[in-house]
Amino acid sequence: MTADNPTGPLGGHLDDDDYPAYTMGRAAEMLGTTQGFLRAIGEHRLITPLRSAGGHRRYSRYQLRIAARARELVDQGTPIEAACRIVILEDQLEDAQRINAEYRRAAESANPTAAA
């Protein structure tokens, strides 16, 4: 590390779940699947990998978790299109539950006597 780049060559992205750090080959290897599977879930709009300057697909850890869930469903016999839709809906539900919890906490802190 240098004074010009105190966080190293990754520029502080080591803990960033959304940083596209993995190539398609490495992502497929980590998931124990094929590159074709990654292309297929991309075609079904489950994940959209970023592209490197050279045009190669790059995946984030968050995208790999989403792909792993889709693979789990496909391995259980769910058609890939249905698996992608299920994972999208699960992700939307999780976001909605998180937002509801935030609203609930904000309402409770704004009116602590109503929560009791």
GROMACS .gro file of N, CA, C and O in nm:
model
  464
    1MET      N    1   0.084  -0.119   0.000
    1MET     CA    2   0.000   0.000   0.000
    1MET      C    3   0.087   0.124   0.000
    1MET      O    4   0.191   0.127   0.063
    2THR      N    5   0.040   0.223  -0.067
    2THR     CA    6   0.115   0.347  -0.075
    2THR      C    7   0.032   0.459  -0.016
    2THR      O    8  -0.088   0.443   0.008
    3ALA      N    9   0.094   0.573   0.002
    3ALA     CA   10   0.022   0.688   0.054
    3ALA      C   11  -0.084   0.735  -0.045
    3ALA      O   12  -0.188   0.787  -0.007
    4ASP      N   13  -0.057   0.717  -0.175
    4ASP     CA   14  -0.152   0.757  -0.278
    4ASP      C   15  -0.274   0.666  -0.282
    4ASP      O   16  -0.382   0.705  -0.322
    5ASN      N   17  -0.255   0.538  -0.243
    5ASN     CA   18  -0.362   0.440  -0.250
    5ASN      C   19  -0.365   0.361  -0.119
    5ASN      O   20  -0.323   0.246  -0.116
    6PRO      N   21  -0.415   0.421  -0.012
    6PRO     CA   22  -0.407   0.357   0.120
    6PRO      C   23  -0.492   0.232   0.134
    6PRO      O   24  -0.471   0.153   0.223
    7THR      N   25  -0.586   0.211   0.046
    7THR     CA   26  -0.673   0.095   0.059
    7THR      C   27  -0.628  -0.022  -0.028
    7THR      O   28  -0.694  -0.124  -0.032
    8GLY      N   29  -0.522  -0.008  -0.099
    8GLY     CA   30  -0.470  -0.117  -0.180
    8GLY      C   31  -0.526  -0.116  -0.321
    8GLY      O   32  -0.598  -0.025  -0.362
    9PRO      N   33  -0.495  -0.220  -0.397
    9PRO     CA   34  -0.530  -0.223  -0.538
    9PRO      C   35  -0.681  -0.234  -0.564
    9PRO      O   36  -0.727  -0.201  -0.673
   10LEU      N   37  -0.759  -0.277  -0.467
   10LEU     CA   38  -0.903  -0.288  -0.487
   10LEU      C   39  -0.975  -0.156  -0.459
   10LEU      O   40  -1.096  -0.147  -0.476
   11GLY      N   41  -0.902  -0.056  -0.416
   11GLY     CA   42  -0.962   0.075  -0.394
   11GLY      C   43  -1.070   0.077  -0.287
   11GLY      O   44  -1.166   0.150  -0.298
   12GLY      N   45  -1.057  -0.006  -0.185
   12GLY     CA   46  -1.155  -0.007  -0.076
   12GLY      C   47  -1.277  -0.091  -0.104
   12GLY      O   48  -1.375  -0.083  -0.032
   13HIS      N   49  -1.275  -0.173  -0.206
   13HIS     CA   50  -1.392  -0.254  -0.244
   13HIS      C   51  -1.391  -0.393  -0.184
   13HIS      O   52  -1.481  -0.472  -0.213
   14LEU      N   53  -1.295  -0.425  -0.101
   14LEU     CA   54  -1.282  -0.559  -0.047
   14LEU      C   55  -1.407  -0.605   0.027
   14LEU      O   56  -1.446  -0.720   0.019
   15ASP      N   57  -1.474  -0.515   0.097
   15ASP     CA   58  -1.594  -0.549   0.174
   15ASP      C   59  -1.723  -0.510   0.103
   15ASP      O   60  -1.831  -0.522   0.159
   16ASP      N   61  -1.714  -0.463  -0.021
   16ASP     CA   62  -1.831  -0.415  -0.095
   16ASP      C   63  -1.900  -0.532  -0.164
   16ASP      O   64  -1.848  -0.590  -0.258
   17ASP      N   65  -2.021  -0.567  -0.118
   17ASP     CA   66  -2.098  -0.679  -0.175
   17ASP      C   67  -2.139  -0.653  -0.319
   17ASP      O   68  -2.172  -0.747  -0.391
   18ASP      N   69  -2.143  -0.527  -0.360
   18ASP     CA   70  -2.189  -0.493  -0.494
   18ASP      C   71  -2.075  -0.470  -0.594
   18ASP      O   72  -2.101  -0.441  -0.710
   19TYR      N   73  -1.952  -0.482  -0.548
   19TYR     CA   74  -1.838  -0.460  -0.638
   19TYR      C   75  -1.821  -0.581  -0.731
   19TYR      O   76  -1.813  -0.695  -0.685
   20PRO      N   77  -1.817  -0.558  -0.863
   20PRO     CA   78  -1.807  -0.670  -0.959
   20PRO      C   79  -1.665  -0.726  -0.966
   20PRO      O   80  -1.590  -0.696  -1.058
   21ALA      N   81  -1.630  -0.810  -0.872
   21ALA     CA   82  -1.493  -0.857  -0.858
   21ALA      C   83  -1.465  -0.990  -0.929
   21ALA      O   84  -1.349  -1.025  -0.950
   22TYR      N   85  -1.568  -1.065  -0.965
   22TYR     CA   86  -1.547  -1.202  -1.014
   22TYR      C   87  -1.576  -1.215  -1.162
   22TYR      O   88  -1.680  -1.172  -1.211
   23THR      N   89  -1.486  -1.280  -1.232
   23THR     CA   90  -1.507  -1.308  -1.374
   23THR      C   91  -1.613  -1.417  -1.388
   23THR      O   92  -1.645  -1.486  -1.291
   24MET      N   93  -1.662  -1.434  -1.507
   24MET     CA   94  -1.763  -1.537  -1.530
   24MET      C   95  -1.708  -1.675  -1.497
   24MET      O   96  -1.776  -1.755  -1.432
   25GLY      N   97  -1.586  -1.703  -1.539
   25GLY     CA   98  -1.527  -1.833  -1.511
   25GLY      C   99  -1.512  -1.859  -1.364
   25GLY      O  100  -1.544  -1.968  -1.315
   26ARG      N  101  -1.464  -1.759  -1.290
   26ARG     CA  102  -1.447  -1.774  -1.146
   26ARG      C  103  -1.582  -1.785  -1.076
   26ARG      O  104  -1.599  -1.865  -0.984
   27ALA      N  105  -1.680  -1.709  -1.120
   27ALA     CA  106  -1.813  -1.714  -1.060
   27ALA      C  107  -1.874  -1.852  -1.081
   27ALA      O  108  -1.929  -1.911  -0.987
   28ALA      N  109  -1.863  -1.906  -1.201
   28ALA     CA  110  -1.917  -2.039  -1.230
   28ALA      C  111  -1.847  -2.144  -1.145
   28ALA      O  112  -1.911  -2.234  -1.090
   29GLU      N  113  -1.717  -2.130  -1.130
   29GLU     CA  114  -1.640  -2.224  -1.048
   29GLU      C  115  -1.684  -2.218  -0.902
   29GLU      O  116  -1.704  -2.321  -0.837
   30MET      N  117  -1.702  -2.098  -0.851
   30MET     CA  118  -1.743  -2.081  -0.712
   30MET      C  119  -1.882  -2.139  -0.687
   30MET      O  120  -1.909  -2.192  -0.579
   31LEU      N  121  -1.970  -2.128  -0.786
   31LEU     CA  122  -2.107  -2.177  -0.772
   31LEU      C  123  -2.119  -2.325  -0.806
   31LEU      O  124  -2.224  -2.386  -0.781
   32GLY      N  125  -2.014  -2.381  -0.865
   32GLY     CA  126  -2.020  -2.521  -0.906
   32GLY      C  127  -2.115  -2.542  -1.021
   32GLY      O  128  -2.186  -2.642  -1.028
   33THR      N  129  -2.118  -2.447  -1.112
   33THR     CA  130  -2.209  -2.453  -1.226
   33THR      C  131  -2.133  -2.418  -1.353
   33THR      O  132  -2.011  -2.408  -1.352
   34THR      N  133  -2.205  -2.401  -1.460
   34THR     CA  134  -2.142  -2.367  -1.588
   34THR      C  135  -2.158  -2.219  -1.619
   34THR      O  136  -2.245  -2.152  -1.562
   35GLN      N  137  -2.078  -2.172  -1.711
   35GLN     CA  138  -2.093  -2.034  -1.756
   35GLN      C  139  -2.227  -2.017  -1.829
   35GLN      O  140  -2.287  -1.912  -1.823
   36GLY      N  141  -2.273  -2.124  -1.893
   36GLY     CA  142  -2.402  -2.120  -1.960
   36GLY      C  143  -2.517  -2.094  -1.863
   36GLY      O  144  -2.614  -2.025  -1.897
   37PHE      N  145  -2.506  -2.149  -1.741
   37PHE     CA  146  -2.608  -2.123  -1.639
   37PHE      C  147  -2.610  -1.974  -1.605
   37PHE      O  148  -2.718  -1.914  -1.595
   38LEU      N  149  -2.493  -1.914  -1.590
   38LEU     CA  150  -2.485  -1.771  -1.560
   38LEU      C  151  -2.544  -1.689  -1.674
   38LEU      O  152  -2.613  -1.590  -1.651
   39ARG      N  153  -2.515  -1.729  -1.797
   39ARG     CA  154  -2.574  -1.659  -1.911
   39ARG      C  155  -2.727  -1.671  -1.909
   39ARG      O  156  -2.798  -1.576  -1.937
   40ALA      N  157  -2.775  -1.792  -1.879
   40ALA     CA  158  -2.920  -1.817  -1.878
   40ALA      C  159  -2.991  -1.733  -1.774
   40ALA      O  160  -3.097  -1.674  -1.803
   41ILE      N  161  -2.937  -1.724  -1.653
   41ILE     CA  162  -3.005  -1.642  -1.552
   41ILE      C  163  -2.994  -1.494  -1.585
   41ILE      O  164  -3.079  -1.415  -1.547
   42GLY      N  165  -2.891  -1.459  -1.661
   42GLY     CA  166  -2.882  -1.322  -1.711
   42GLY      C  167  -2.988  -1.294  -1.815
   42GLY      O  168  -3.049  -1.187  -1.817
   43GLU      N  169  -3.013  -1.392  -1.903
   43GLU     CA  170  -3.117  -1.377  -2.006
   43GLU      C  171  -3.256  -1.366  -1.943
   43GLU      O  172  -3.343  -1.298  -1.997
   44HIS      N  173  -3.275  -1.431  -1.829
   44HIS     CA  174  -3.404  -1.422  -1.757
   44HIS      C  175  -3.408  -1.303  -1.662
   44HIS      O  176  -3.501  -1.290  -1.581
   45ARG      N  177  -3.308  -1.217  -1.672
   45ARG     CA  178  -3.300  -1.091  -1.598
   45ARG      C  179  -3.296  -1.108  -1.447
   45ARG      O  180  -3.343  -1.022  -1.373
   46LEU      N  181  -3.242  -1.222  -1.402
   46LEU     CA  182  -3.225  -1.238  -1.258
   46LEU      C  183  -3.109  -1.152  -1.210
   46LEU      O  184  -3.120  -1.082  -1.110
   47ILE      N  185  -3.000  -1.156  -1.282
   47ILE     CA  186  -2.885  -1.070  -1.251
   47ILE      C  187  -2.834  -1.010  -1.381
   47ILE      O  188  -2.846  -1.071  -1.488
   48THR      N  189  -2.780  -0.892  -1.372
   48THR     CA  190  -2.719  -0.826  -1.486
   48THR      C  191  -2.575  -0.794  -1.448
   48THR      O  192  -2.551  -0.699  -1.374
   49PRO      N  193  -2.481  -0.875  -1.495
   49PRO     CA  194  -2.343  -0.850  -1.458
   49PRO      C  195  -2.291  -0.722  -1.522
   49PRO      O  196  -2.338  -0.682  -1.629
   50LEU      N  197  -2.201  -0.658  -1.454
   50LEU     CA  198  -2.134  -0.542  -1.512
   50LEU      C  199  -2.032  -0.592  -1.613
   50LEU      O  200  -1.996  -0.710  -1.612
   51ARG      N  201  -1.986  -0.506  -1.697
   51ARG     CA  202  -1.887  -0.544  -1.798
   51ARG      C  203  -1.755  -0.472  -1.769
   51ARG      O  204  -1.753  -0.355  -1.732
   52SER      N  205  -1.645  -0.545  -1.787
   52SER     CA  206  -1.513  -0.485  -1.772
   52SER      C  207  -1.486  -0.398  -1.894
   52SER      O  208  -1.564  -0.397  -1.990
   53ALA      N  209  -1.376  -0.326  -1.891
   53ALA     CA  210  -1.339  -0.241  -2.004
   53ALA      C  211  -1.327  -0.324  -2.132
   53ALA      O  212  -1.355  -0.275  -2.241
   54GLY      N  213  -1.288  -0.449  -2.118
   54GLY     CA  214  -1.275  -0.537  -2.234
   54GLY      C  215  -1.404  -0.607  -2.272
   54GLY      O  216  -1.407  -0.688  -2.364
   55GLY      N  217  -1.514  -0.579  -2.202
   55GLY     CA  218  -1.644  -0.637  -2.235
   55GLY      C  219  -1.676  -0.768  -2.165
   55GLY      O  220  -1.777  -0.830  -2.193
   56HIS      N  221  -1.591  -0.811  -2.073
   56HIS     CA  222  -1.613  -0.937  -2.002
   56HIS      C  223  -1.710  -0.917  -1.885
   56HIS      O  224  -1.708  -0.814  -1.819
   57ARG      N  225  -1.792  -1.019  -1.861
   57ARG     CA  226  -1.888  -1.012  -1.751
   57ARG      C  227  -1.814  -1.019  -1.617
   57ARG      O  228  -1.725  -1.099  -1.599
   58ARG      N  229  -1.860  -0.937  -1.522
   58ARG     CA  230  -1.807  -0.935  -1.385
   58ARG      C  231  -1.924  -0.943  -1.289
   58ARG      O  232  -2.024  -0.875  -1.305
   59TYR      N  233  -1.908  -1.027  -1.186
   59TYR     CA  234  -2.014  -1.051  -1.090
   59TYR      C  235  -1.973  -1.007  -0.950
   59TYR      O  236  -1.858  -1.020  -0.910
   60SER      N  237  -2.071  -0.961  -0.875
   60SER     CA  238  -2.048  -0.921  -0.736
   60SER      C  239  -2.084  -1.037  -0.644
   60SER      O  240  -2.148  -1.134  -0.685
   61ARG      N  241  -2.046  -1.023  -0.518
   61ARG     CA  242  -2.083  -1.126  -0.419
   61ARG      C  243  -2.234  -1.134  -0.403
   61ARG      O  244  -2.290  -1.243  -0.389
   62TYR      N  245  -2.300  -1.020  -0.406
   62TYR     CA  246  -2.446  -1.019  -0.397
   62TYR      C  247  -2.506  -1.099  -0.514
   62TYR      O  248  -2.595  -1.182  -0.494
   63GLN      N  249  -2.458  -1.075  -0.634
   63GLN     CA  250  -2.508  -1.148  -0.750
   63GLN      C  251  -2.479  -1.297  -0.739
   63GLN      O  252  -2.561  -1.379  -0.781
   64LEU      N  253  -2.366  -1.332  -0.682
   64LEU     CA  254  -2.334  -1.474  -0.665
   64LEU      C  255  -2.429  -1.540  -0.566
   64LEU      O  256  -2.468  -1.656  -0.584
   65ARG      N  257  -2.469  -1.469  -0.461
   65ARG     CA  258  -2.566  -1.525  -0.366
   65ARG      C  259  -2.701  -1.548  -0.435
   65ARG      O  260  -2.766  -1.650  -0.415
   66ILE      N  261  -2.741  -1.452  -0.518
   66ILE     CA  262  -2.867  -1.464  -0.592
   66ILE      C  263  -2.858  -1.584  -0.688
   66ILE      O  264  -2.950  -1.665  -0.697
   67ALA      N  265  -2.748  -1.595  -0.759
   67ALA     CA  266  -2.728  -1.706  -0.854
   67ALA      C  267  -2.726  -1.840  -0.781
   67ALA      O  268  -2.779  -1.940  -0.832
   68ALA      N  269  -2.666  -1.844  -0.662
   68ALA     CA  270  -2.660  -1.968  -0.585
   68ALA      C  271  -2.801  -2.012  -0.545
   68ALA      O  272  -2.832  -2.132  -0.548
   69ARG      N  273  -2.886  -1.917  -0.508
   69ARG     CA  274  -3.025  -1.952  -0.473
   69ARG      C  275  -3.098  -2.007  -0.595
   69ARG      O  276  -3.172  -2.105  -0.586
   70ALA      N  277  -3.078  -1.946  -0.711
   70ALA     CA  278  -3.142  -1.995  -0.834
   70ALA      C  279  -3.092  -2.135  -0.866
   70ALA      O  280  -3.171  -2.223  -0.902
   71ARG      N  281  -2.963  -2.157  -0.849
   71ARG     CA  282  -2.908  -2.290  -0.877
   71ARG      C  283  -2.969  -2.394  -0.784
   71ARG      O  284  -2.999  -2.506  -0.824
   72GLU      N  285  -2.986  -2.357  -0.659
   72GLU     CA  286  -3.047  -2.447  -0.561
   72GLU      C  287  -3.187  -2.491  -0.607
   72GLU      O  288  -3.221  -2.608  -0.602
   73LEU      N  289  -3.265  -2.395  -0.654
   73LEU     CA  290  -3.400  -2.426  -0.702
   73LEU      C  291  -3.396  -2.513  -0.828
   73LEU      O  292  -3.473  -2.608  -0.841
   74VAL      N  293  -3.306  -2.482  -0.919
   74VAL     CA  294  -3.293  -2.560  -1.043
   74VAL      C  295  -3.250  -2.703  -1.009
   74VAL      O  296  -3.301  -2.799  -1.066
   75ASP      N  297  -3.158  -2.716  -0.914
   75ASP     CA  298  -3.113  -2.849  -0.873
   75ASP      C  299  -3.227  -2.931  -0.812
   75ASP      O  300  -3.224  -3.054  -0.815
   76GLN      N  301  -3.328  -2.863  -0.758
   76GLN     CA  302  -3.444  -2.931  -0.699
   76GLN      C  303  -3.551  -2.962  -0.804
   76GLN      O  304  -3.657  -3.015  -0.772
   77GLY      N  305  -3.524  -2.926  -0.930
   77GLY     CA  306  -3.616  -2.959  -1.039
   77GLY      C  307  -3.701  -2.844  -1.089
   77GLY      O  308  -3.785  -2.863  -1.178
   78THR      N  309  -3.681  -2.725  -1.037
   78THR     CA  310  -3.757  -2.608  -1.082
   78THR      C  311  -3.700  -2.562  -1.216
   78THR      O  312  -3.579  -2.547  -1.229
   79PRO      N  313  -3.785  -2.537  -1.315
   79PRO     CA  314  -3.736  -2.483  -1.442
   79PRO      C  315  -3.664  -2.350  -1.418
   79PRO      O  316  -3.703  -2.273  -1.329
   80ILE      N  317  -3.564  -2.322  -1.497
   80ILE     CA  318  -3.479  -2.204  -1.473
   80ILE      C  319  -3.559  -2.075  -1.477
   80ILE      O  320  -3.536  -1.984  -1.396
   81GLU      N  321  -3.654  -2.063  -1.569
   81GLU     CA  322  -3.734  -1.940  -1.577
   81GLU      C  323  -3.814  -1.921  -1.448
   81GLU      O  324  -3.820  -1.811  -1.393
   82ALA      N  325  -3.874  -2.029  -1.397
   82ALA     CA  326  -3.951  -2.021  -1.272
   82ALA      C  327  -3.859  -1.993  -1.153
   82ALA      O  328  -3.894  -1.914  -1.065
   83ALA      N  329  -3.742  -2.054  -1.152
   83ALA     CA  330  -3.646  -2.031  -1.044
   83ALA      C  331  -3.606  -1.884  -1.038
   83ALA      O  332  -3.599  -1.825  -0.930
   84CYS      N  333  -3.582  -1.826  -1.154
   84CYS     CA  334  -3.545  -1.684  -1.159
   84CYS      C  335  -3.658  -1.597  -1.105
   84CYS      O  336  -3.635  -1.505  -1.028
   85ARG      N  337  -3.779  -1.628  -1.142
   85ARG     CA  338  -3.894  -1.550  -1.094
   85ARG      C  339  -3.910  -1.564  -0.944
   85ARG      O  340  -3.937  -1.466  -0.874
   86ILE      N  341  -3.895  -1.685  -0.893
   86ILE     CA  342  -3.905  -1.710  -0.748
   86ILE      C  343  -3.801  -1.627  -0.673
   86ILE      O  344  -3.831  -1.562  -0.573
   87VAL      N  345  -3.678  -1.629  -0.722
   87VAL     CA  346  -3.570  -1.556  -0.654
   87VAL      C  347  -3.596  -1.406  -0.659
   87VAL      O  348  -3.574  -1.335  -0.560
   88ILE      N  349  -3.645  -1.357  -0.771
   88ILE     CA  350  -3.678  -1.214  -0.781
   88ILE      C  351  -3.785  -1.178  -0.679
   88ILE      O  352  -3.774  -1.078  -0.607
   89LEU      N  353  -3.888  -1.260  -0.667
   89LEU     CA  354  -3.995  -1.234  -0.571
   89LEU      C  355  -3.946  -1.244  -0.427
   89LEU      O  356  -3.985  -1.163  -0.341
   90GLU      N  357  -3.860  -1.341  -0.399
   90GLU     CA  358  -3.802  -1.353  -0.264
   90GLU      C  359  -3.722  -1.227  -0.229
   90GLU      O  360  -3.731  -1.176  -0.117
   91ASP      N  361  -3.646  -1.178  -0.325
   91ASP     CA  362  -3.564  -1.059  -0.304
   91ASP      C  363  -3.653  -0.936  -0.280
   91ASP      O  364  -3.626  -0.855  -0.191
   92GLN      N  365  -3.761  -0.924  -0.357
   92GLN     CA  366  -3.854  -0.813  -0.339
   92GLN      C  367  -3.922  -0.820  -0.203
   92GLN      O  368  -3.939  -0.717  -0.136
   93LEU      N  369  -3.960  -0.939  -0.161
   93LEU     CA  370  -4.023  -0.957  -0.030
   93LEU      C  371  -3.927  -0.917   0.081
   93LEU      O  372  -3.966  -0.847   0.177
   94GLU      N  373  -3.802  -0.960   0.071
   94GLU     CA  374  -3.702  -0.924   0.172
   94GLU      C  375  -3.685  -0.773   0.181
   94GLU      O  376  -3.678  -0.716   0.291
   95ASP      N  377  -3.680  -0.705   0.067
   95ASP     CA  378  -3.669  -0.559   0.065
   95ASP      C  379  -3.791  -0.494   0.131
   95ASP      O  380  -3.777  -0.400   0.209
   96ALA      N  381  -3.910  -0.543   0.098
   96ALA     CA  382  -4.032  -0.487   0.155
   96ALA      C  383  -4.036  -0.506   0.307
   96ALA      O  384  -4.075  -0.414   0.380
   97GLN      N  385  -3.993  -0.622   0.354
   97GLN     CA  386  -3.991  -0.647   0.498
   97GLN      C  387  -3.891  -0.556   0.568
   97GLN      O  388  -3.917  -0.505   0.677
   98ARG      N  389  -3.776  -0.533   0.505
   98ARG     CA  390  -3.676  -0.443   0.562
   98ARG      C  391  -3.730  -0.300   0.571
   98ARG      O  392  -3.717  -0.233   0.674
   99ILE      N  393  -3.795  -0.255   0.465
   99ILE     CA  394  -3.851  -0.120   0.463
   99ILE      C  395  -3.961  -0.106   0.569
   99ILE      O  396  -3.967  -0.006   0.640
  100ASN      N  397  -4.047  -0.206   0.581
  100ASN     CA  398  -4.153  -0.203   0.683
  100ASN      C  399  -4.093  -0.196   0.823
  100ASN      O  400  -4.144  -0.122   0.909
  101ALA      N  401  -3.988  -0.271   0.848
  101ALA     CA  402  -3.923  -0.268   0.979
  101ALA      C  403  -3.864  -0.129   1.007
  101ALA      O  404  -3.874  -0.079   1.119
  102GLU      N  405  -3.806  -0.066   0.904
  102GLU     CA  406  -3.752   0.069   0.921
  102GLU      C  407  -3.863   0.168   0.953
  102GLU      O  408  -3.848   0.253   1.041
  103TYR      N  409  -3.976   0.158   0.882
  103TYR     CA  410  -4.089   0.247   0.909
  103TYR      C  411  -4.142   0.225   1.050
  103TYR      O  412  -4.176   0.320   1.121
  104ARG      N  413  -4.150   0.100   1.091
  104ARG     CA  414  -4.199   0.067   1.225
  104ARG      C  415  -4.108   0.128   1.332
  104ARG      O  416  -4.156   0.188   1.428
  105ARG      N  417  -3.976   0.113   1.314
  105ARG     CA  418  -3.880   0.170   1.411
  105ARG      C  419  -3.892   0.322   1.414
  105ARG      O  420  -3.889   0.383   1.521
  106ALA      N  421  -3.906   0.385   1.297
  106ALA     CA  422  -3.918   0.530   1.291
  106ALA      C  423  -4.047   0.576   1.360
  106ALA      O  424  -4.046   0.676   1.434
  107ALA      N  425  -4.155   0.505   1.339
  107ALA     CA  426  -4.283   0.541   1.402
  107ALA      C  427  -4.275   0.524   1.553
  107ALA      O  428  -4.326   0.607   1.628
  108GLU      N  429  -4.209   0.418   1.598
  108GLU     CA  430  -4.196   0.394   1.742
  108GLU      C  431  -4.108   0.499   1.807
  108GLU      O  432  -4.137   0.542   1.918
  109SER      N  433  -4.003   0.542   1.739
  109SER     CA  434  -3.916   0.643   1.799
  109SER      C  435  -3.980   0.782   1.795
  109SER      O  436  -3.953   0.865   1.881
  110ALA      N  437  -4.069   0.805   1.699
  110ALA     CA  438  -4.139   0.933   1.691
  110ALA      C  439  -4.251   0.943   1.795
  110ALA      O  440  -4.284   1.051   1.843
  111ASN      N  441  -4.307   0.828   1.834
  111ASN     CA  442  -4.418   0.825   1.929
  111ASN      C  443  -4.397   0.707   2.024
  111ASN      O  444  -4.466   0.607   2.013
  112PRO      N  445  -4.303   0.719   2.118
  112PRO     CA  446  -4.270   0.605   2.206
  112PRO      C  447  -4.385   0.559   2.296
  112PRO      O  448  -4.391   0.444   2.334
  113THR      N  449  -4.480   0.645   2.327
  113THR     CA  450  -4.591   0.604   2.415
  113THR      C  451  -4.689   0.513   2.343
  113THR      O  452  -4.753   0.428   2.405
  114ALA      N  453  -4.702   0.524   2.212
  114ALA     CA  454  -4.794   0.441   2.135
  114ALA      C  455  -4.740   0.297   2.124
  114ALA      O  456  -4.816   0.203   2.111
  115ALA      N  457  -4.609   0.281   2.131
  115ALA     CA  458  -4.549   0.148   2.121
  115ALA      C  459  -4.568   0.068   2.250
  115ALA      O  460  -4.564  -0.053   2.248
  116ALA      N  461  -4.591   0.135   2.360
  116ALA     CA  462  -4.602   0.067   2.490
  116ALA      C  463  -4.738   0.011   2.516
  116ALA      O  464  -4.829   0.005   2.455
   0.00000   0.00000   0.00000
